[in-house]
């Protein structure tokens, strides 16, 4: 179950933090580390701080963009030390652990995303996440060291996992909730299609987009859209485009 969980570190500047994160992960039974455009990796400093979690570092995947890191993911949780302008569904680390294990148990792919040491995650990156996780730290000194933040979340995931593992016999979830959620790449293609359609029908003004797309991302992101719902949504957009372009389209009364 823990194999379905990847830890994603975005643009990390200190290799020591990468090693520290790998160690924290291995301590808690997590093994999949993905680095988005790290400043300095591989590095002896990362190896030293990993102190024995060499296998996690050796298996680390390095990619150029967050989008690549999230390919195949059904659930993405992004961490943030601060409040952002556009409020997003927010969970604490305990709720995060429970949610991650609940979805991992259904075979879903999950990502926990962590930001840069100096600037955290950008708003755009945070808007790619279904949920935000805030560690309820001292408001006057809220930012944890990156590897320490990984440790807190990895610990909560482990606690939630241990609680589920302790339950015997395992109960099968009802059929409805086992439908596979749309992946992040499918969601991204949907958002592109949606934006294009909204421009074509004149609902979205590209010169004055306001916060329409982030708001729609937030709406669909919290809806746990599954694969069959996704094809309905894409079908609606395609038909809408045909009507807007004056092309032949499906009509119930024809
Ligand atoms: N100055 C940055 C802090 C970055 S700390 C900012 O204001 O956002 C580096 C990373 O550690 C963050 O991007 C986040 O992934 C994690 N982190 C640190 N403190 C956290 C907290 N209180 N809650 C959740 N994540 C935190």
PDB file of C-alpha atoms and ligand atoms in Angstrom:
ATOM      1  CA  UNK A   1       0.000   0.000   0.000  1.00  0.00           C
ATOM      2  CA  UNK A   2       2.853   2.367   0.883  1.00  0.00           C
ATOM      3  CA  UNK A   3       4.325   1.702  -2.584  1.00  0.00           C
ATOM      4  CA  UNK A   4       1.524   3.775  -4.094  1.00  0.00           C
ATOM      5  CA  UNK A   5       2.747   6.898  -2.324  1.00  0.00           C
ATOM      6  CA  UNK A   6       5.358   9.180  -3.882  1.00  0.00           C
ATOM      7  CA  UNK A   7       7.050  12.112  -2.178  1.00  0.00           C
ATOM      8  CA  UNK A   8       7.724  14.963  -4.615  1.00  0.00           C
ATOM      9  CA  UNK A   9      10.280  17.674  -3.774  1.00  0.00           C
ATOM     10  CA  UNK A  10      10.140  20.717  -6.048  1.00  0.00           C
ATOM     11  CA  UNK A  11      13.314  22.664  -6.923  1.00  0.00           C
ATOM     12  CA  UNK A  12      15.202  21.706  -3.783  1.00  0.00           C
ATOM     13  CA  UNK A  13      18.314  23.856  -3.317  1.00  0.00           C
ATOM     14  CA  UNK A  14      20.101  22.015  -0.476  1.00  0.00           C
ATOM     15  CA  UNK A  15      21.086  18.408  -1.272  1.00  0.00           C
ATOM     16  CA  UNK A  16      21.269  17.751   2.469  1.00  0.00           C
ATOM     17  CA  UNK A  17      17.504  18.177   2.620  1.00  0.00           C
ATOM     18  CA  UNK A  18      17.067  15.574  -0.114  1.00  0.00           C
ATOM     19  CA  UNK A  19      19.091  13.099   1.952  1.00  0.00           C
ATOM     20  CA  UNK A  20      17.176  14.070   5.106  1.00  0.00           C
ATOM     21  CA  UNK A  21      13.868  13.545   3.330  1.00  0.00           C
ATOM     22  CA  UNK A  22      15.003  10.118   2.043  1.00  0.00           C
ATOM     23  CA  UNK A  23      15.939   9.084   5.570  1.00  0.00           C
ATOM     24  CA  UNK A  24      12.632  10.318   7.008  1.00  0.00           C
ATOM     25  CA  UNK A  25      10.771   8.393   4.305  1.00  0.00           C
ATOM     26  CA  UNK A  26      12.636   5.121   4.845  1.00  0.00           C
ATOM     27  CA  UNK A  27      12.121   5.358   8.608  1.00  0.00           C
ATOM     28  CA  UNK A  28       8.385   5.459   7.957  1.00  0.00           C
ATOM     29  CA  UNK A  29       8.342   2.796   5.232  1.00  0.00           C
ATOM     30  CA  UNK A  30       8.037   5.077   2.204  1.00  0.00           C
ATOM     31  CA  UNK A  31      10.378   4.518  -0.726  1.00  0.00           C
ATOM     32  CA  UNK A  32       9.355   6.533  -3.794  1.00  0.00           C
ATOM     33  CA  UNK A  33      11.101   9.896  -4.035  1.00  0.00           C
ATOM     34  CA  UNK A  34      10.659  12.169  -7.063  1.00  0.00           C
ATOM     35  CA  UNK A  35      12.742  15.329  -7.496  1.00  0.00           C
ATOM     36  CA  UNK A  36      11.558  18.127  -9.754  1.00  0.00           C
ATOM     37  CA  UNK A  37      14.538  20.036 -11.159  1.00  0.00           C
ATOM     38  CA  UNK A  38      16.783  19.823  -8.071  1.00  0.00           C
ATOM     39  CA  UNK A  39      19.656  22.328  -7.886  1.00  0.00           C
ATOM     40  CA  UNK A  40      22.304  19.796  -6.869  1.00  0.00           C
ATOM     41  CA  UNK A  41      21.672  16.034  -7.118  1.00  0.00           C
ATOM     42  CA  UNK A  42      23.185  13.451  -6.838  1.00  0.00           C
ATOM     43  CA  UNK A  43      25.511  14.850  -4.195  1.00  0.00           C
ATOM     44  CA  UNK A  44      27.744  13.529  -1.391  1.00  0.00           C
ATOM     45  CA  UNK A  45      25.806  15.774   1.010  1.00  0.00           C
ATOM     46  CA  UNK A  46      22.556  14.021   0.140  1.00  0.00           C
ATOM     47  CA  UNK A  47      24.239  10.626   0.625  1.00  0.00           C
ATOM     48  CA  UNK A  48      25.617  11.695   4.009  1.00  0.00           C
ATOM     49  CA  UNK A  49      22.280  12.976   5.328  1.00  0.00           C
ATOM     50  CA  UNK A  50      20.447   9.899   4.051  1.00  0.00           C
ATOM     51  CA  UNK A  51      22.648   7.854   6.423  1.00  0.00           C
ATOM     52  CA  UNK A  52      21.569   4.429   5.228  1.00  0.00           C
ATOM     53  CA  UNK A  53      18.575   5.314   3.096  1.00  0.00           C
ATOM     54  CA  UNK A  54      20.824   4.883   0.037  1.00  0.00           C
ATOM     55  CA  UNK A  55      18.271   2.647  -1.659  1.00  0.00           C
ATOM     56  CA  UNK A  56      15.692   5.466  -1.581  1.00  0.00           C
ATOM     57  CA  UNK A  57      18.226   7.875  -3.132  1.00  0.00           C
ATOM     58  CA  UNK A  58      19.318   5.292  -5.714  1.00  0.00           C
ATOM     59  CA  UNK A  59      15.713   4.789  -6.801  1.00  0.00           C
ATOM     60  CA  UNK A  60      14.986   8.521  -6.930  1.00  0.00           C
ATOM     61  CA  UNK A  61      13.387   9.760 -10.115  1.00  0.00           C
ATOM     62  CA  UNK A  62      14.509  13.169 -11.384  1.00  0.00           C
ATOM     63  CA  UNK A  63      12.120  15.054 -13.690  1.00  0.00           C
ATOM     64  CA  UNK A  64      11.982  18.553 -15.169  1.00  0.00           C
ATOM     65  CA  UNK A  65       8.447  19.618 -14.259  1.00  0.00           C
ATOM     66  CA  UNK A  66       5.824  19.063 -11.574  1.00  0.00           C
ATOM     67  CA  UNK A  67       3.468  17.853 -14.288  1.00  0.00           C
ATOM     68  CA  UNK A  68       5.849  14.976 -15.103  1.00  0.00           C
ATOM     69  CA  UNK A  69       6.186  14.132 -11.422  1.00  0.00           C
ATOM     70  CA  UNK A  70       2.411  13.786 -11.125  1.00  0.00           C
ATOM     71  CA  UNK A  71       1.780  11.568 -14.159  1.00  0.00           C
ATOM     72  CA  UNK A  72      -0.546   8.715 -13.181  1.00  0.00           C
ATOM     73  CA  UNK A  73      -1.498  10.243  -9.815  1.00  0.00           C
ATOM     74  CA  UNK A  74      -5.112  10.106  -8.653  1.00  0.00           C
ATOM     75  CA  UNK A  75      -4.687  12.185  -5.504  1.00  0.00           C
ATOM     76  CA  UNK A  76      -2.243  15.045  -4.932  1.00  0.00           C
ATOM     77  CA  UNK A  77      -1.676  16.813  -1.627  1.00  0.00           C
ATOM     78  CA  UNK A  78       0.497  19.933  -1.594  1.00  0.00           C
ATOM     79  CA  UNK A  79       2.103  21.268   1.553  1.00  0.00           C
ATOM     80  CA  UNK A  80       2.201  24.901   2.502  1.00  0.00           C
ATOM     81  CA  UNK A  81       3.585  26.818   5.440  1.00  0.00           C
ATOM     82  CA  UNK A  82       1.386  29.854   4.757  1.00  0.00           C
ATOM     83  CA  UNK A  83      -2.153  30.837   3.863  1.00  0.00           C
ATOM     84  CA  UNK A  84      -2.642  31.582   0.182  1.00  0.00           C
ATOM     85  CA  UNK A  85      -4.903  34.100  -1.499  1.00  0.00           C
ATOM     86  CA  UNK A  86      -7.310  31.611  -3.012  1.00  0.00           C
ATOM     87  CA  UNK A  87      -8.522  29.342  -0.213  1.00  0.00           C
ATOM     88  CA  UNK A  88      -8.289  25.643  -1.069  1.00  0.00           C
ATOM     89  CA  UNK A  89      -9.583  22.485   0.638  1.00  0.00           C
ATOM     90  CA  UNK A  90      -7.224  22.226   3.591  1.00  0.00           C
ATOM     91  CA  UNK A  91      -6.378  19.216   5.764  1.00  0.00           C
ATOM     92  CA  UNK A  92      -4.081  18.787   8.742  1.00  0.00           C
ATOM     93  CA  UNK A  93      -1.349  16.117   8.707  1.00  0.00           C
ATOM     94  CA  UNK A  94      -3.557  13.583  10.538  1.00  0.00           C
ATOM     95  CA  UNK A  95      -6.390  13.955   8.046  1.00  0.00           C
ATOM     96  CA  UNK A  96      -3.784  13.788   5.289  1.00  0.00           C
ATOM     97  CA  UNK A  97      -2.490  10.449   6.629  1.00  0.00           C
ATOM     98  CA  UNK A  98      -6.008   8.998   6.779  1.00  0.00           C
ATOM     99  CA  UNK A  99      -6.894  10.208   3.285  1.00  0.00           C
ATOM    100  CA  UNK A 100      -3.658   8.902   1.777  1.00  0.00           C
ATOM    101  CA  UNK A 101      -4.106   5.429   3.287  1.00  0.00           C
ATOM    102  CA  UNK A 102      -7.785   5.284   2.382  1.00  0.00           C
ATOM    103  CA  UNK A 103      -6.964   5.946  -1.273  1.00  0.00           C
ATOM    104  CA  UNK A 104      -3.789   3.816  -1.328  1.00  0.00           C
ATOM    105  CA  UNK A 105      -5.883   0.897  -0.058  1.00  0.00           C
ATOM    106  CA  UNK A 106      -8.059   1.283  -3.179  1.00  0.00           C
ATOM    107  CA  UNK A 107      -4.968   1.037  -5.390  1.00  0.00           C
ATOM    108  CA  UNK A 108      -4.857   4.791  -6.099  1.00  0.00           C
ATOM    109  CA  UNK A 109      -1.572   6.597  -6.830  1.00  0.00           C
ATOM    110  CA  UNK A 110      -0.851   9.425  -4.415  1.00  0.00           C
ATOM    111  CA  UNK A 111       1.656  12.283  -4.328  1.00  0.00           C
ATOM    112  CA  UNK A 112       2.738  14.409  -1.375  1.00  0.00           C
ATOM    113  CA  UNK A 113       4.307  17.578  -2.783  1.00  0.00           C
ATOM    114  CA  UNK A 114       6.831  19.764  -0.956  1.00  0.00           C
ATOM    115  CA  UNK A 115       8.157  23.172  -1.989  1.00  0.00           C
ATOM    116  CA  UNK A 116      11.370  25.121  -2.218  1.00  0.00           C
ATOM    117  CA  UNK A 117      13.302  25.943   0.964  1.00  0.00           C
ATOM    118  CA  UNK A 118      13.081  29.690   0.362  1.00  0.00           C
ATOM    119  CA  UNK A 119       9.781  30.169  -1.406  1.00  0.00           C
ATOM    120  CA  UNK A 120       7.618  27.062  -0.909  1.00  0.00           C
ATOM    121  CA  UNK A 121       5.301  26.098  -3.785  1.00  0.00           C
ATOM    122  CA  UNK A 122       3.973  28.688  -6.249  1.00  0.00           C
ATOM    123  CA  UNK A 123       0.235  29.372  -6.432  1.00  0.00           C
ATOM    124  CA  UNK A 124       0.148  27.633  -9.794  1.00  0.00           C
ATOM    125  CA  UNK A 125       1.754  24.531  -8.316  1.00  0.00           C
ATOM    126  CA  UNK A 126      -0.606  24.582  -5.338  1.00  0.00           C
ATOM    127  CA  UNK A 127      -3.557  24.814  -7.721  1.00  0.00           C
ATOM    128  CA  UNK A 128      -2.511  21.494  -9.224  1.00  0.00           C
ATOM    129  CA  UNK A 129      -3.224  19.808  -5.891  1.00  0.00           C
ATOM    130  CA  UNK A 130      -6.547  18.417  -4.716  1.00  0.00           C
ATOM    131  CA  UNK A 131      -5.837  19.328  -1.104  1.00  0.00           C
ATOM    132  CA  UNK A 132      -3.428  21.491   0.807  1.00  0.00           C
ATOM    133  CA  UNK A 133      -1.771  20.302   3.978  1.00  0.00           C
ATOM    134  CA  UNK A 134      -0.644  22.702   6.655  1.00  0.00           C
ATOM    135  CA  UNK A 135       1.310  21.526   9.680  1.00  0.00           C
ATOM    136  CA  UNK A 136      -0.242  23.619  12.483  1.00  0.00           C
ATOM    137  CA  UNK A 137       3.043  25.154  13.620  1.00  0.00           C
ATOM    138  CA  UNK A 138       3.668  28.324  15.644  1.00  0.00           C
ATOM    139  CA  UNK A 139       2.072  31.117  13.544  1.00  0.00           C
ATOM    140  CA  UNK A 140       5.001  33.408  14.428  1.00  0.00           C
ATOM    141  CA  UNK A 141       7.507  30.837  13.140  1.00  0.00           C
ATOM    142  CA  UNK A 142       5.530  28.557  10.883  1.00  0.00           C
ATOM    143  CA  UNK A 143       8.021  27.272   8.364  1.00  0.00           C
ATOM    144  CA  UNK A 144       9.624  23.892   9.147  1.00  0.00           C
ATOM    145  CA  UNK A 145      12.820  22.618   7.589  1.00  0.00           C
ATOM    146  CA  UNK A 146      11.904  20.737   4.404  1.00  0.00           C
ATOM    147  CA  UNK A 147      13.076  17.308   5.619  1.00  0.00           C
ATOM    148  CA  UNK A 148      11.320  17.900   8.955  1.00  0.00           C
ATOM    149  CA  UNK A 149       8.063  18.612   7.114  1.00  0.00           C
ATOM    150  CA  UNK A 150       8.513  15.372   5.132  1.00  0.00           C
ATOM    151  CA  UNK A 151       9.068  13.577   8.444  1.00  0.00           C
ATOM    152  CA  UNK A 152       5.819  14.889   9.971  1.00  0.00           C
ATOM    153  CA  UNK A 153       3.693  13.824   7.005  1.00  0.00           C
ATOM    154  CA  UNK A 154       5.450  10.483   6.550  1.00  0.00           C
ATOM    155  CA  UNK A 155       4.848   9.751  10.259  1.00  0.00           C
ATOM    156  CA  UNK A 156       1.135  10.495   9.956  1.00  0.00           C
ATOM    157  CA  UNK A 157       0.898   8.280   6.881  1.00  0.00           C
ATOM    158  CA  UNK A 158       2.571   5.485   8.832  1.00  0.00           C
ATOM    159  CA  UNK A 159       0.253   5.912  11.826  1.00  0.00           C
ATOM    160  CA  UNK A 160      -2.798   5.746   9.561  1.00  0.00           C
ATOM    161  CA  UNK A 161      -1.337   2.692   7.810  1.00  0.00           C
ATOM    162  CA  UNK A 162      -0.617   0.916  11.114  1.00  0.00           C
ATOM    163  CA  UNK A 163      -4.194   1.573  12.232  1.00  0.00           C
ATOM    164  CA  UNK A 164      -5.562  -0.028   9.069  1.00  0.00           C
ATOM    165  CA  UNK A 165      -3.059  -2.911   9.149  1.00  0.00           C
ATOM    166  CA  UNK A 166      -4.173  -3.704  12.708  1.00  0.00           C
ATOM    167  CA  UNK A 167      -7.750  -4.248  11.558  1.00  0.00           C
ATOM    168  CA  UNK A 168      -8.541  -7.892  10.832  1.00  0.00           C
ATOM    169  CA  UNK A 169     -10.290  -9.157   8.865  1.00  0.00           C
ATOM    170  CA  UNK A 170      -9.997  -6.424   6.217  1.00  0.00           C
ATOM    171  CA  UNK A 171     -13.326  -5.083   5.051  1.00  0.00           C
ATOM    172  CA  UNK A 172     -13.957  -4.633   1.375  1.00  0.00           C
ATOM    173  CA  UNK A 173     -15.145  -1.144   0.427  1.00  0.00           C
ATOM    174  CA  UNK A 174     -18.476  -0.893  -1.409  1.00  0.00           C
ATOM    175  CA  UNK A 175     -18.345  -1.136  -5.205  1.00  0.00           C
ATOM    176  CA  UNK A 176     -19.086   2.547  -5.860  1.00  0.00           C
ATOM    177  CA  UNK A 177     -15.939   3.900  -4.237  1.00  0.00           C
ATOM    178  CA  UNK A 178     -13.636   1.460  -6.056  1.00  0.00           C
ATOM    179  CA  UNK A 179     -14.139   3.255  -9.400  1.00  0.00           C
ATOM    180  CA  UNK A 180     -10.802   4.564 -10.491  1.00  0.00           C
ATOM    181  CA  UNK A 181     -10.265   8.291 -10.111  1.00  0.00           C
ATOM    182  CA  UNK A 182      -9.066  10.295 -13.113  1.00  0.00           C
ATOM    183  CA  UNK A 183      -5.296  10.762 -13.126  1.00  0.00           C
ATOM    184  CA  UNK A 184      -3.567  14.139 -12.937  1.00  0.00           C
ATOM    185  CA  UNK A 185      -2.603  14.019 -16.618  1.00  0.00           C
ATOM    186  CA  UNK A 186      -6.227  13.297 -17.575  1.00  0.00           C
ATOM    187  CA  UNK A 187      -7.309  16.200 -15.364  1.00  0.00           C
ATOM    188  CA  UNK A 188      -4.720  18.505 -16.991  1.00  0.00           C
ATOM    189  CA  UNK A 189      -5.966  17.611 -20.475  1.00  0.00           C
ATOM    190  CA  UNK A 190      -9.517  18.268 -19.267  1.00  0.00           C
ATOM    191  CA  UNK A 191      -8.565  21.718 -17.889  1.00  0.00           C
ATOM    192  CA  UNK A 192      -6.938  22.621 -21.224  1.00  0.00           C
ATOM    193  CA  UNK A 193     -10.063  21.493 -23.095  1.00  0.00           C
ATOM    194  CA  UNK A 194     -12.321  23.353 -20.640  1.00  0.00           C
ATOM    195  CA  UNK A 195     -10.324  26.592 -20.916  1.00  0.00           C
ATOM    196  CA  UNK A 196     -10.341  26.431 -24.722  1.00  0.00           C
ATOM    197  CA  UNK A 197     -14.090  25.799 -24.793  1.00  0.00           C
ATOM    198  CA  UNK A 198     -14.830  28.608 -22.330  1.00  0.00           C
ATOM    199  CA  UNK A 199     -12.856  31.001 -24.549  1.00  0.00           C
ATOM    200  CA  UNK A 200     -14.695  29.780 -27.660  1.00  0.00           C
ATOM    201  CA  UNK A 201     -18.130  30.331 -26.123  1.00  0.00           C
ATOM    202  CA  UNK A 202     -17.056  33.743 -24.808  1.00  0.00           C
ATOM    203  CA  UNK A 203     -17.346  32.871 -21.119  1.00  0.00           C
ATOM    204  CA  UNK A 204     -13.621  33.335 -20.462  1.00  0.00           C
ATOM    205  CA  UNK A 205     -11.853  36.464 -21.675  1.00  0.00           C
ATOM    206  CA  UNK A 206      -8.152  35.553 -22.115  1.00  0.00           C
ATOM    207  CA  UNK A 207      -7.270  39.230 -21.605  1.00  0.00           C
ATOM    208  CA  UNK A 208      -9.145  39.277 -18.288  1.00  0.00           C
ATOM    209  CA  UNK A 209      -9.143  35.695 -16.987  1.00  0.00           C
ATOM    210  CA  UNK A 210      -9.653  36.777 -13.348  1.00  0.00           C
ATOM    211  CA  UNK A 211      -9.458  33.633 -11.210  1.00  0.00           C
ATOM    212  CA  UNK A 212     -11.817  31.535 -13.291  1.00  0.00           C
ATOM    213  CA  UNK A 213      -9.498  28.618 -14.093  1.00  0.00           C
ATOM    214  CA  UNK A 214      -8.066  28.296 -10.550  1.00  0.00           C
ATOM    215  CA  UNK A 215     -11.627  28.361  -9.201  1.00  0.00           C
ATOM    216  CA  UNK A 216     -12.702  25.654 -11.630  1.00  0.00           C
ATOM    217  CA  UNK A 217      -9.615  23.606 -10.754  1.00  0.00           C
ATOM    218  CA  UNK A 218     -10.609  23.884  -7.104  1.00  0.00           C
ATOM    219  CA  UNK A 219     -14.184  22.820  -7.890  1.00  0.00           C
ATOM    220  CA  UNK A 220     -13.281  19.783  -9.997  1.00  0.00           C
ATOM    221  CA  UNK A 221     -10.318  18.947  -7.778  1.00  0.00           C
ATOM    222  CA  UNK A 222     -12.503  18.408  -4.738  1.00  0.00           C
ATOM    223  CA  UNK A 223     -15.075  16.393  -6.688  1.00  0.00           C
ATOM    224  CA  UNK A 224     -12.986  13.191  -6.931  1.00  0.00           C
ATOM    225  CA  UNK A 225     -13.839  12.854 -10.633  1.00  0.00           C
ATOM    226  CA  UNK A 226     -13.603   9.227 -11.787  1.00  0.00           C
ATOM    227  CA  UNK A 227     -12.719   7.962 -15.256  1.00  0.00           C
ATOM    228  CA  UNK A 228     -16.265   7.515 -16.586  1.00  0.00           C
ATOM    229  CA  UNK A 229     -17.293  10.951 -15.269  1.00  0.00           C
ATOM    230  CA  UNK A 230     -14.242  12.379 -17.002  1.00  0.00           C
ATOM    231  CA  UNK A 231     -15.341  11.012 -20.374  1.00  0.00           C
ATOM    232  CA  UNK A 232     -18.802  12.561 -19.832  1.00  0.00           C
ATOM    233  CA  UNK A 233     -17.204  15.944 -19.099  1.00  0.00           C
ATOM    234  CA  UNK A 234     -14.936  15.707 -22.153  1.00  0.00           C
ATOM    235  CA  UNK A 235     -17.918  14.679 -24.288  1.00  0.00           C
ATOM    236  CA  UNK A 236     -19.915  17.708 -23.112  1.00  0.00           C
ATOM    237  CA  UNK A 237     -17.017  20.015 -24.020  1.00  0.00           C
ATOM    238  CA  UNK A 238     -16.630  18.479 -27.473  1.00  0.00           C
ATOM    239  CA  UNK A 239     -20.338  18.897 -28.231  1.00  0.00           C
ATOM    240  CA  UNK A 240     -20.290  22.458 -26.847  1.00  0.00           C
ATOM    241  CA  UNK A 241     -17.417  23.317 -29.190  1.00  0.00           C
ATOM    242  CA  UNK A 242     -19.320  21.892 -32.164  1.00  0.00           C
ATOM    243  CA  UNK A 243     -22.369  24.047 -31.353  1.00  0.00           C
ATOM    244  CA  UNK A 244     -20.181  27.122 -30.875  1.00  0.00           C
ATOM    245  CA  UNK A 245     -18.435  26.485 -34.218  1.00  0.00           C
ATOM    246  CA  UNK A 246     -21.694  25.762 -36.045  1.00  0.00           C
ATOM    247  CA  UNK A 247     -20.581  22.213 -36.836  1.00  0.00           C
ATOM    248  CA  UNK A 248     -22.972  19.243 -36.960  1.00  0.00           C
ATOM    249  CA  UNK A 249     -23.650  18.050 -33.410  1.00  0.00           C
ATOM    250  CA  UNK A 250     -25.748  15.578 -31.414  1.00  0.00           C
ATOM    251  CA  UNK A 251     -29.258  16.824 -30.594  1.00  0.00           C
ATOM    252  CA  UNK A 252     -31.836  14.775 -28.755  1.00  0.00           C
ATOM    253  CA  UNK A 253     -34.669  16.175 -30.943  1.00  0.00           C
ATOM    254  CA  UNK A 254     -33.038  15.292 -34.273  1.00  0.00           C
TER     255      UNK A 254
HETATM  256  N1  LIG B   1       9.274  30.311   2.942  1.00  0.00           N
HETATM  257  C1  LIG B   1       8.507  29.211   2.473  1.00  0.00           C
HETATM  258  C2  LIG B   1       8.710  28.064   3.367  1.00  0.00           C
HETATM  259  C3  LIG B   1       9.213  26.917   2.670  1.00  0.00           C
HETATM  260  S1  LIG B   1       9.638  25.629   3.762  1.00  0.00           S
HETATM  261  C4  LIG B   1       7.048  29.571   2.413  1.00  0.00           C
HETATM  262  O1  LIG B   1       6.702  30.576   2.961  1.00  0.00           O
HETATM  263  O2  LIG B   1       6.233  28.854   1.837  1.00  0.00           O
HETATM  264  C5  LIG B   1       9.882  24.344   2.580  1.00  0.00           C
HETATM  265  C6  LIG B   1       8.747  23.388   2.436  1.00  0.00           C
HETATM  266  O3  LIG B   1       8.552  22.662   3.642  1.00  0.00           O
HETATM  267  C7  LIG B   1       7.389  23.995   2.135  1.00  0.00           C
HETATM  268  O4  LIG B   1       7.231  24.313   0.778  1.00  0.00           O
HETATM  269  C8  LIG B   1       6.480  22.857   2.548  1.00  0.00           C
HETATM  270  O5  LIG B   1       6.523  21.862   1.563  1.00  0.00           O
HETATM  271  C9  LIG B   1       7.179  22.351   3.806  1.00  0.00           C
HETATM  272  N2  LIG B   1       6.690  23.022   5.023  1.00  0.00           N
HETATM  273  C10 LIG B   1       7.381  23.797   5.871  1.00  0.00           C
HETATM  274  N3  LIG B   1       6.610  24.208   6.889  1.00  0.00           N
HETATM  275  C11 LIG B   1       5.393  23.682   6.704  1.00  0.00           C
HETATM  276  C12 LIG B   1       4.145  23.735   7.405  1.00  0.00           C
HETATM  277  N4  LIG B   1       4.009  24.429   8.530  1.00  0.00           N
HETATM  278  N5  LIG B   1       3.109  23.039   6.907  1.00  0.00           N
HETATM  279  C13 LIG B   1       3.226  22.328   5.755  1.00  0.00           C
HETATM  280  N6  LIG B   1       4.362  22.251   5.057  1.00  0.00           N
HETATM  281  C14 LIG B   1       5.440  22.908   5.506  1.00  0.00           C
END
